[in-house]
XYZ file of N, CA and C in Angstrom:
753
model
N 38.120 63.250 36.813
C 39.274 64.136 36.593
C 39.202 64.707 35.188
N 39.422 66.004 35.070
C 39.343 66.679 33.777
C 40.640 66.456 33.020
N 40.558 65.972 31.833
C 41.715 65.747 30.984
C 41.668 66.701 29.809
N 42.799 67.310 29.516
C 42.870 68.257 28.399
C 43.854 67.704 27.385
N 43.407 67.623 26.167
C 44.264 67.126 25.087
C 45.057 68.279 24.521
N 46.386 68.141 24.452
C 47.255 69.185 23.905
C 47.889 68.701 22.613
N 48.020 69.624 21.700
C 48.723 69.242 20.475
C 50.218 69.128 20.787
N 50.995 68.467 19.972
C 52.418 68.229 20.268
C 53.206 69.500 20.557
N 52.933 70.582 19.848
C 53.690 71.825 20.066
C 53.418 72.406 21.441
N 52.143 72.382 21.881
C 51.785 72.912 23.198
C 52.387 72.066 24.312
N 52.364 70.752 24.121
C 52.930 69.859 25.141
C 54.427 70.119 25.332
N 55.129 70.305 24.213
C 56.567 70.580 24.298
C 56.834 71.895 25.032
N 56.006 72.913 24.773
C 56.152 74.212 25.435
C 55.949 74.084 26.943
N 54.959 73.263 27.341
C 54.687 73.080 28.774
C 55.842 72.372 29.477
N 56.415 71.373 28.789
C 57.539 70.646 29.394
C 58.739 71.577 29.605
N 59.012 72.415 28.652
C 60.137 73.347 28.777
C 59.921 74.346 29.902
N 58.660 74.825 30.029
C 58.348 75.770 31.105
C 58.531 75.126 32.468
N 58.086 73.855 32.603
C 58.251 73.145 33.888
C 59.706 72.922 34.231
N 60.495 72.572 33.217
C 61.923 72.362 33.458
C 62.591 73.649 33.904
N 62.204 74.762 33.285
C 62.771 76.052 33.671
C 62.429 76.415 35.093
N 61.157 76.132 35.510
C 60.747 76.422 36.880
C 61.529 75.580 37.872
N 61.703 74.293 37.549
C 62.459 73.406 38.443
C 63.901 73.867 38.577
N 64.486 74.285 37.450
C 65.866 74.758 37.484
C 65.991 76.014 38.334
N 65.022 76.924 38.184
C 65.045 78.162 38.969
C 64.916 77.879 40.447
N 63.992 76.955 40.810
C 63.814 76.601 42.218
C 65.073 75.958 42.777
N 65.691 75.092 41.978
C 66.919 74.436 42.428
C 68.029 75.433 42.651
N 68.147 76.404 41.748
C 69.180 77.427 41.900
C 68.945 78.259 43.140
N 67.661 78.574 43.433
C 67.330 79.347 44.628
C 67.719 78.591 45.885
N 67.424 77.281 45.883
C 67.775 76.462 47.047
C 69.289 76.417 47.242
N 70.033 76.317 46.105
C 71.487 76.246 46.202
C 72.058 77.543 46.757
N 71.527 78.685 46.303
C 71.995 79.970 46.806
C 71.735 80.092 48.295
N 70.558 79.645 48.758
C 70.225 79.715 50.179
C 71.175 78.863 50.997
N 71.533 77.688 50.461
C 72.411 76.783 51.203
C 73.823 77.342 51.311
N 74.210 78.192 50.343
C 75.578 78.688 50.330
C 75.747 80.034 51.029
N 74.697 80.567 51.621
C 74.796 81.837 52.329
C 75.745 81.674 53.516
N 76.773 82.513 53.621
C 77.777 82.384 54.683
C 77.207 82.806 56.020
N 77.810 82.251 57.086
C 77.437 82.682 58.430
C 77.816 84.150 58.589
N 77.142 84.863 59.461
C 77.456 86.282 59.648
C 78.863 86.455 60.192
N 79.488 87.593 59.949
C 80.841 87.822 60.466
C 80.860 87.819 61.986
N 82.044 87.489 62.531
C 82.195 87.449 63.987
C 81.967 88.845 64.562
N 81.037 88.962 65.496
C 80.716 90.251 66.102
C 81.469 90.450 67.400
N 81.112 91.485 68.166
C 81.757 91.741 69.458
C 81.583 90.549 70.399
N 82.622 90.282 71.184
C 82.568 89.153 72.108
C 81.685 89.482 73.304
N 81.024 88.456 73.810
C 80.187 88.610 74.993
C 81.068 88.993 76.188
N 80.655 89.959 77.008
C 81.469 90.374 78.160
C 81.814 89.221 79.098
N 80.882 88.288 79.278
C 81.158 87.140 80.152
C 82.263 86.270 79.565
N 82.288 86.131 78.234
C 83.331 85.346 77.582
C 84.681 86.046 77.710
N 84.691 87.365 77.557
C 85.937 88.126 77.723
C 86.490 87.944 79.134
N 85.610 87.995 80.135
C 86.037 87.809 81.526
C 86.622 86.418 81.728
N 86.009 85.424 81.085
C 86.496 84.041 81.191
C 87.885 83.924 80.560
N 88.073 84.546 79.404
C 89.371 84.527 78.730
C 90.433 85.203 79.599
N 90.093 86.343 80.182
C 91.040 87.056 81.046
C 91.438 86.216 82.252
N 90.465 85.534 82.852
C 90.753 84.705 84.019
C 91.661 83.541 83.649
N 91.400 82.926 82.492
C 92.226 81.810 82.036
C 93.663 82.264 81.805
N 93.830 83.400 81.137
C 95.172 83.916 80.868
C 95.872 84.342 82.158
N 95.127 84.961 83.073
C 95.695 85.370 84.362
C 96.232 84.164 85.119
N 95.429 83.116 85.200
C 95.824 81.916 85.947
C 97.072 81.287 85.343
N 97.102 81.164 84.016
C 98.250 80.554 83.350
C 99.502 81.404 83.522
N 99.358 82.724 83.441
C 100.518 83.611 83.570
C 101.069 83.603 84.988
N 100.191 83.586 85.984
C 100.634 83.601 87.381
C 101.370 82.320 87.755
N 101.048 81.217 87.097
C 101.685 79.942 87.423
C 103.198 80.007 87.212
N 103.648 80.848 86.276
C 105.080 80.961 85.995
C 105.667 82.283 86.472
N 104.876 83.091 87.156
C 105.319 84.427 87.570
C 105.892 84.405 88.987
N 106.765 85.351 89.302
C 107.274 85.451 90.674
C 106.146 85.807 91.644
N 106.395 85.513 92.905
C 105.411 85.865 93.932
C 105.237 87.385 93.981
N 104.010 87.823 94.155
C 103.628 89.232 94.229
C 103.707 89.951 92.882
N 103.871 89.213 91.804
C 103.851 89.837 90.479
C 102.436 90.301 90.155
N 102.343 91.355 89.369
C 101.051 91.901 88.954
C 100.836 91.568 87.482
N 99.746 90.848 87.201
C 99.472 90.381 85.835
C 98.329 91.184 85.229
N 98.526 91.678 84.020
C 97.491 92.394 83.282
C 97.258 91.693 81.950
N 95.976 91.524 81.602
C 95.611 90.838 80.357
C 94.733 91.750 79.516
N 95.149 92.001 78.299
C 94.346 92.772 77.342
C 93.855 91.824 76.251
N 92.541 91.720 76.116
C 91.943 90.809 75.139
C 91.731 91.547 73.822
N 92.200 90.952 72.731
C 92.051 91.554 71.414
C 90.720 91.207 70.764
N 90.669 91.304 69.451
C 89.457 91.036 68.683
C 89.684 89.865 67.735
N 88.603 89.161 67.440
C 88.668 88.114 66.432
C 88.896 88.735 65.058
N 89.496 87.967 64.180
C 89.706 88.405 62.804
C 88.354 88.735 62.173
N 88.210 89.957 61.656
C 86.935 90.407 61.096
C 86.515 89.595 59.880
N 87.437 88.864 59.279
C 87.096 88.059 58.102
C 86.456 86.730 58.467
N 86.487 86.371 59.744
C 85.902 85.099 60.167
C 84.389 85.112 60.000
N 83.836 83.984 59.600
C 82.393 83.784 59.509
C 82.054 82.611 60.424
N 81.442 82.906 61.561
C 81.188 81.889 62.578
C 79.695 81.673 62.742
N 79.295 80.408 62.734
C 77.891 80.074 62.956
C 77.516 80.378 64.401
N 76.242 80.699 64.671
C 75.810 80.954 66.052
C 76.153 79.781 66.965
N 76.511 80.092 68.199
C 76.914 79.051 69.151
C 76.360 79.391 70.525
N 75.713 78.405 71.153
C 75.114 78.621 72.468
C 76.149 78.584 73.582
N 77.288 77.889 73.354
C 78.323 77.799 74.389
C 79.703 77.798 73.749
N 80.491 78.811 74.081
C 81.862 78.918 73.590
C 82.809 78.655 74.751
N 83.775 77.766 74.539
C 84.702 77.358 75.599
C 86.105 77.888 75.317
N 86.640 78.766 76.177
C 88.029 79.208 76.020
C 88.983 78.117 76.511
N 90.166 78.036 75.895
C 91.173 77.065 76.341
C 92.552 77.576 75.943
N 93.567 77.061 76.624
C 94.949 77.424 76.327
C 95.520 76.382 75.370
N 95.856 76.749 74.135
C 96.399 75.778 73.178
C 97.662 75.111 73.718
N 97.821 73.835 73.410
C 98.977 73.075 73.886
C 100.274 73.724 73.410
N 101.210 73.876 74.337
C 102.511 74.440 74.007
C 102.531 75.943 73.806
N 101.407 76.596 74.045
C 101.328 78.042 73.830
C 101.985 78.812 74.967
N 102.937 79.681 74.646
C 103.557 80.560 75.637
C 102.551 81.658 75.964
N 102.254 81.852 77.243
C 101.172 82.767 77.617
C 101.667 84.178 77.904
N 102.963 84.370 78.188
C 103.465 85.717 78.470
C 103.628 86.508 77.177
N 103.450 87.833 77.261
C 103.632 88.683 76.094
C 102.472 88.535 75.119
N 102.782 88.624 73.829
C 101.754 88.421 72.811
C 101.445 86.942 72.711
N 100.195 86.594 72.900
C 99.820 85.191 72.922
C 98.436 85.033 72.306
N 97.899 83.825 72.392
C 96.569 83.554 71.844
C 95.846 82.575 72.764
N 94.546 82.783 72.908
C 93.676 81.875 73.648
C 92.724 81.226 72.640
N 92.547 79.920 72.749
C 91.641 79.227 71.839
C 90.186 79.413 72.247
N 89.309 79.468 71.269
C 87.857 79.508 71.485
C 87.237 78.421 70.622
N 86.455 77.545 71.253
C 85.796 76.501 70.466
C 84.318 76.436 70.805
N 83.521 76.224 69.777
C 82.074 76.082 69.949
C 81.775 74.647 70.360
N 81.131 74.482 71.517
C 80.801 73.140 72.005
C 79.298 72.887 71.987
N 78.518 73.882 71.596
C 77.062 73.714 71.531
C 76.513 74.612 70.424
N 76.497 74.076 69.217
C 76.001 74.834 68.075
C 75.778 73.923 66.892
N 75.057 74.423 65.892
C 74.765 73.583 64.723
C 76.029 73.317 63.905
N 77.025 74.179 64.030
C 78.307 73.972 63.361
C 79.420 74.219 64.376
N 80.230 73.203 64.653
C 81.325 73.353 65.609
C 82.482 74.092 64.929
N 83.076 75.038 65.636
C 84.225 75.745 65.095
C 85.263 75.947 66.187
N 86.480 76.266 65.748
C 87.613 76.412 66.665
C 88.516 77.523 66.122
N 88.655 78.602 66.873
C 89.457 79.747 66.439
C 90.363 80.180 67.587
N 91.257 81.124 67.321
C 92.109 81.667 68.383
C 91.900 83.174 68.489
N 92.053 83.667 69.701
C 91.825 85.074 70.022
C 93.130 85.686 70.536
N 93.615 86.794 69.963
C 94.865 87.391 70.447
C 94.702 88.028 71.823
N 95.713 87.857 72.660
C 95.752 88.506 73.968
C 97.155 89.069 74.188
N 97.238 90.107 74.995
C 98.526 90.681 75.393
C 98.630 90.552 76.905
N 99.636 89.810 77.377
C 99.786 89.530 78.805
C 101.052 90.211 79.325
N 100.879 91.096 80.286
C 102.003 91.765 80.934
C 102.164 91.217 82.348
N 103.416 90.984 82.744
C 103.727 90.477 84.084
C 104.688 91.476 84.732
N 104.166 92.283 85.641
C 104.967 93.331 86.284
C 105.573 92.789 87.582
N 106.905 92.855 87.670
C 107.605 92.348 88.856
C 108.919 93.106 89.026
N 109.513 92.983 90.219
C 110.798 93.624 90.502
C 111.917 92.851 89.807
N 112.882 93.587 89.265
C 114.028 92.960 88.611
C 115.168 93.961 88.556
N 116.372 93.459 88.361
C 117.533 94.329 88.217
C 117.600 94.869 86.794
N 117.819 96.192 86.698
C 117.932 96.852 85.396
C 119.226 97.659 85.371
N 119.578 98.153 84.195
C 120.785 98.971 84.061
C 120.553 100.358 84.651
N 121.465 100.797 85.505
C 121.339 102.126 86.123
C 121.697 103.230 85.139
N 122.548 102.907 84.169
C 122.981 103.866 83.141
C 123.111 103.114 81.822
N 123.231 103.833 80.708
C 123.499 103.132 79.443
C 124.832 102.393 79.530
N 124.857 101.153 79.044
C 126.062 100.326 79.148
C 126.429 99.774 77.775
N 127.725 99.760 77.484
C 128.204 99.266 76.194
C 128.364 97.753 76.231
N 128.328 97.140 75.060
C 128.586 95.705 74.959
C 129.979 95.411 75.495
N 130.119 94.320 76.232
C 131.402 93.951 76.814
C 131.628 94.495 78.207
N 130.763 95.417 78.673
C 130.898 95.952 80.033
C 130.802 94.825 81.053
N 131.770 94.752 81.951
C 131.725 93.767 83.034
C 130.902 94.378 84.164
N 129.813 93.745 84.487
C 128.851 94.333 85.414
C 129.413 94.465 86.828
N 129.229 95.661 87.393
C 129.594 95.956 88.777
C 128.363 96.500 89.489
N 128.471 96.643 90.811
C 127.313 97.052 91.602
C 126.743 98.394 91.136
N 127.620 99.334 90.735
C 127.125 100.657 90.333
C 126.346 100.636 89.012
N 126.427 99.517 88.302
C 125.686 99.404 87.045
C 124.245 98.938 87.259
N 123.916 98.535 88.484
C 122.632 97.881 88.732
C 121.708 98.729 89.592
N 120.431 98.628 89.324
C 119.405 99.143 90.234
C 118.156 98.274 90.061
N 117.292 98.301 91.061
C 116.085 97.473 91.012
C 114.885 98.331 90.621
N 113.997 97.762 89.804
C 112.801 98.485 89.357
C 111.712 97.472 89.032
N 110.472 97.974 88.984
C 109.362 97.125 88.540
C 109.216 97.269 87.031
N 109.243 96.152 86.326
C 109.164 96.167 84.863
C 108.222 95.058 84.397
N 107.907 95.093 83.118
C 107.136 94.011 82.507
C 108.115 92.917 82.109
N 108.254 91.908 82.959
C 109.242 90.865 82.689
C 108.809 89.957 81.547
N 107.539 90.023 81.154
C 107.081 89.228 80.015
C 107.670 89.745 78.710
N 108.129 90.993 78.710
C 108.683 91.593 77.493
C 110.196 91.436 77.409
N 110.799 90.751 78.385
C 112.257 90.620 78.447
C 112.693 89.311 77.804
N 113.721 89.387 76.969
C 114.289 88.170 76.391
C 115.141 87.475 77.448
N 114.839 86.217 77.723
C 115.553 85.495 78.770
C 114.918 85.715 80.124
N 115.571 85.226 81.161
C 115.054 85.352 82.518
C 115.680 86.556 83.212
N 114.988 87.059 84.238
C 115.482 88.208 85.004
C 115.752 87.768 86.441
N 116.389 88.641 87.207
C 116.717 88.299 88.587
C 116.727 89.554 89.451
N 116.617 89.344 90.752
C 116.821 90.420 91.728
C 118.087 90.160 92.543
N 118.832 89.110 92.187
C 120.045 88.729 92.910
C 121.274 89.272 92.185
N 121.940 90.295 92.733
C 123.121 90.852 92.057
C 124.223 89.823 91.849
N 124.294 88.840 92.739
C 125.345 87.840 92.635
C 125.321 87.062 91.334
N 124.165 87.012 90.686
C 124.067 86.289 89.417
C 124.539 87.126 88.233
N 124.771 88.429 88.473
C 125.151 89.325 87.384
C 126.539 89.923 87.539
N 126.971 90.161 88.775
C 128.255 90.825 89.009
C 129.404 90.031 88.393
N 130.271 90.755 87.681
C 131.415 90.118 87.045
C 131.112 89.517 85.691
N 129.861 89.626 85.230
C 129.484 89.044 83.939
C 129.536 90.118 82.855
N 130.097 89.809 81.686
C 130.153 90.796 80.598
C 128.845 90.834 79.809
N 128.496 92.019 79.321
C 127.294 92.167 78.501
C 127.562 91.679 77.081
N 126.582 91.016 76.506
C 126.716 90.515 75.138
C 126.296 91.551 74.105
N 125.650 92.641 74.558
C 125.164 93.686 73.647
C 124.985 94.983 74.440
N 124.822 96.115 73.756
C 124.564 97.369 74.480
C 123.222 97.313 75.202
N 123.145 97.988 76.339
C 121.918 98.021 77.144
C 121.621 99.474 77.499
N 120.373 99.881 77.335
C 119.985 101.254 77.662
C 119.629 101.366 79.139
N 119.639 102.578 79.669
C 119.283 102.806 81.070
C 117.846 102.355 81.317
N 117.651 101.598 82.402
C 116.325 101.106 82.742
C 115.965 99.794 82.089
N 116.816 99.298 81.188
C 116.538 98.024 80.516
C 116.908 96.860 81.422
N 116.096 95.816 81.385
C 116.338 94.652 82.237
C 117.645 93.965 81.876
N 118.366 93.530 82.904
C 119.600 92.778 82.704
C 119.281 91.297 82.823
N 118.606 90.779 81.803
C 118.239 89.372 81.782
C 119.336 88.523 81.181
N 119.104 87.226 81.165
C 120.106 86.311 80.614
C 120.346 86.567 79.131
N 119.372 87.202 78.466
C 119.555 87.503 77.052
C 120.526 88.639 76.797
N 120.955 89.348 77.857
C 121.848 90.498 77.687
C 123.266 90.226 78.167
N 123.500 89.089 78.797
C 124.836 88.802 79.330
C 125.410 87.555 78.675
N 126.733 87.536 78.600
C 127.407 86.368 78.054
C 127.376 85.242 79.081
N 127.122 84.046 78.591
C 127.118 82.899 79.492
C 128.540 82.616 79.972
N 128.658 82.325 81.250
C 129.968 82.002 81.822
C 130.424 80.635 81.289
N 131.676 80.565 80.852
C 132.218 79.290 80.384
C 132.926 78.600 81.538
N 132.441 77.403 81.886
C 133.002 76.671 83.015
C 134.147 75.752 82.605
N 134.170 75.312 81.361
C 135.259 74.445 80.894
C 135.236 74.401 79.368
N 136.325 73.881 78.786
C 136.448 73.783 77.333
C 136.243 72.340 76.886
N 136.005 72.162 75.596
C 135.897 70.812 75.046
C 137.224 70.089 75.251
N 137.158 68.848 75.719
C 138.359 68.062 75.982
C 138.807 68.099 77.425
N 138.288 69.038 78.213
C 138.651 69.113 79.627
C 138.090 67.920 80.394
N 138.808 67.540 81.442
C 138.293 66.529 82.361
C 137.316 67.205 83.316
N 136.125 66.639 83.425
C 135.082 67.243 84.260
C 134.574 66.220 85.265
N 134.001 66.748 86.320
C 133.397 65.922 87.364
C 131.897 65.856 87.094
N 131.373 64.654 86.971
C 129.953 64.457 86.670
C 129.237 63.983 87.923
N 128.200 64.731 88.299
C 127.377 64.364 89.446
C 126.022 63.888 88.941
N 125.702 62.638 89.242
C 124.389 62.088 88.894
C 123.558 62.058 90.163
N 122.422 62.762 90.144
C 121.609 62.899 91.351
C 120.211 62.345 91.149
N 119.704 61.760 92.206
C 118.325 61.282 92.277
C 117.906 61.398 93.734
N 116.607 61.391 94.008
C 116.167 61.498 95.408
C 116.819 60.434 96.288
N 117.575 60.876 97.273
C 118.154 59.941 98.228
C 119.599 59.578 97.981
N 120.156 59.847 96.803
C 121.558 59.493 96.591
C 122.157 60.351 95.475
N 123.513 60.355 95.445
C 124.245 61.059 94.397
C 125.515 60.272 94.094
N 125.881 60.189 92.824
C 127.069 59.454 92.394
C 127.949 60.396 91.583
N 129.257 60.377 91.848
C 130.187 61.243 91.127
C 131.190 60.407 90.348
N 131.563 60.899 89.165
C 132.552 60.218 88.339
C 133.226 61.248 87.446
N 134.349 60.880 86.838
C 135.051 61.797 85.957
C 134.914 61.356 84.513
N 134.909 62.342 83.603
C 134.830 62.059 82.181
C 135.401 63.212 81.390
N 135.353 63.085 80.073
C 135.892 64.114 79.187
C 134.751 64.876 78.522
N 134.783 66.203 78.631
C 133.746 67.030 78.002
C 133.906 66.976 76.487
N 132.798 66.771 75.791
C 132.829 66.703 74.333
C 132.494 68.039 73.684
N 132.155 69.035 74.494
C 131.872 70.376 73.967
C 132.149 71.402 75.055
N 132.090 72.667 74.685
C 132.304 73.756 75.642
C 131.194 73.744 76.692
N 131.562 73.968 77.954
C 130.581 73.990 79.038
C 130.170 75.402 79.387
N 129.039 75.864 78.833
C 128.500 77.185 79.148
C 127.461 77.062 80.247
N 127.462 78.023 81.140
C 126.618 77.967 82.335
C 125.157 77.642 82.009
N 124.677 76.521 82.586
C 123.284 76.138 82.432
C 122.946 75.422 81.146
N 123.920 75.308 80.223
C 123.657 74.679 78.932
C 123.994 73.190 78.975
N 123.362 72.433 78.085
C 123.606 70.994 78.049
C 124.967 70.703 77.419
N 125.562 69.615 77.865
C 126.875 69.209 77.376
C 126.963 67.687 77.459
N 127.678 67.082 76.512
C 127.885 65.633 76.529
C 129.259 65.330 77.112
N 129.302 64.242 77.894
C 130.540 63.815 78.557
C 130.765 62.341 78.254
N 132.020 62.001 77.900
C 132.360 60.602 77.625
C 133.222 60.058 78.753
N 132.816 58.882 79.260
C 133.574 58.230 80.329
C 134.666 57.344 79.739
N 135.534 56.854 80.622
C 136.662 56.033 80.194
C 136.219 54.750 79.505
N 135.051 54.223 79.880
C 134.561 52.989 79.268
C 133.867 53.225 77.925
N 133.863 54.477 77.449
C 133.263 54.798 76.157
C 131.816 55.248 76.222
N 131.177 55.067 77.363
C 129.776 55.476 77.491
C 129.693 56.995 77.593
N 128.622 57.569 77.026
C 128.429 59.016 77.094
C 127.121 59.342 77.809
N 127.099 60.499 78.467
C 125.887 61.000 79.116
C 125.725 62.471 78.741
N 124.516 62.959 78.889
C 124.228 64.376 78.659
C 123.832 65.014 79.976
N 124.473 66.113 80.318
C 124.168 66.803 81.565
C 124.141 68.305 81.347
N 124.237 69.036 82.444
C 124.161 70.500 82.409
C 125.382 71.077 83.113
N 126.062 72.009 82.451
C 127.232 72.649 83.053
C 126.777 73.573 84.177
N 127.249 73.290 85.401
C 126.761 74.048 86.556
C 127.869 74.718 87.358
N 129.135 74.437 87.051
C 130.224 75.021 87.819
C 131.558 74.733 87.168
N 132.628 75.124 87.858
C 133.978 74.945 87.333
C 134.275 73.463 87.127
N 134.344 73.039 85.845
C 134.592 71.640 85.475
C 133.596 70.690 86.151
N 132.360 71.149 86.239
C 131.343 70.336 86.913
C 130.089 70.225 86.044
N 129.598 68.989 85.923
C 128.399 68.693 85.131
C 127.405 67.958 86.014
N 126.151 68.351 85.927
C 125.093 67.731 86.730
C 124.153 66.950 85.823
N 123.873 65.709 86.214
C 122.925 64.854 85.492
C 121.805 64.500 86.452
N 120.578 64.828 86.077
C 119.426 64.494 86.916
C 118.833 63.176 86.459
N 118.684 62.250 87.390
C 118.142 60.926 87.065
C 116.655 60.855 87.377
């Protein structure tokens, strides 16, 4: 092996040069490691179809029979940086309301880096419902001439809608309603069945039997809303106001 003798000054110069090279190589490696994944690009058509099918199925589960469901899939946030993924799985996030503006989850299940993001979707549910035949002022007590039936996007309506006039006739509007607007529960005042302190009849029901008893209402009984009732022995139950001085408890 050839050995070369260096004077102290030359040796020091060589050591500094080597250290500089090592530092440069290390910096290059660090920069390479920190390169971000490419931005999220256009979604694969097969994935879009899968997302649409998932949203359609979830929306139809809560839709009236013969309703027409339309799903528009949005775009991922352009600021996202997602690593390549061989398999992306769409899913419905827990507790996510699927009607109207909603989101579908996308998670990478086969890739060097697992990720989980959400994709915006717009879900319309077209069905028949009762709407206002003319513009109506707040406080209007609904009569037959105020109603007509039409196909609307019920996913865009606050509250529930109906095709049964009997659920609306005689009910006052809680706000102004324009012609063609759905007459959902969000537009009518809830019927008051009893006042706080009234004696009410409590029906406790379970498959195969029903038990009735009397108690004192601890709050106002608005149609379909929960209310607490105290019995003579001091025990209280929570039920639902369903009729004139009547509370239903499901066991």
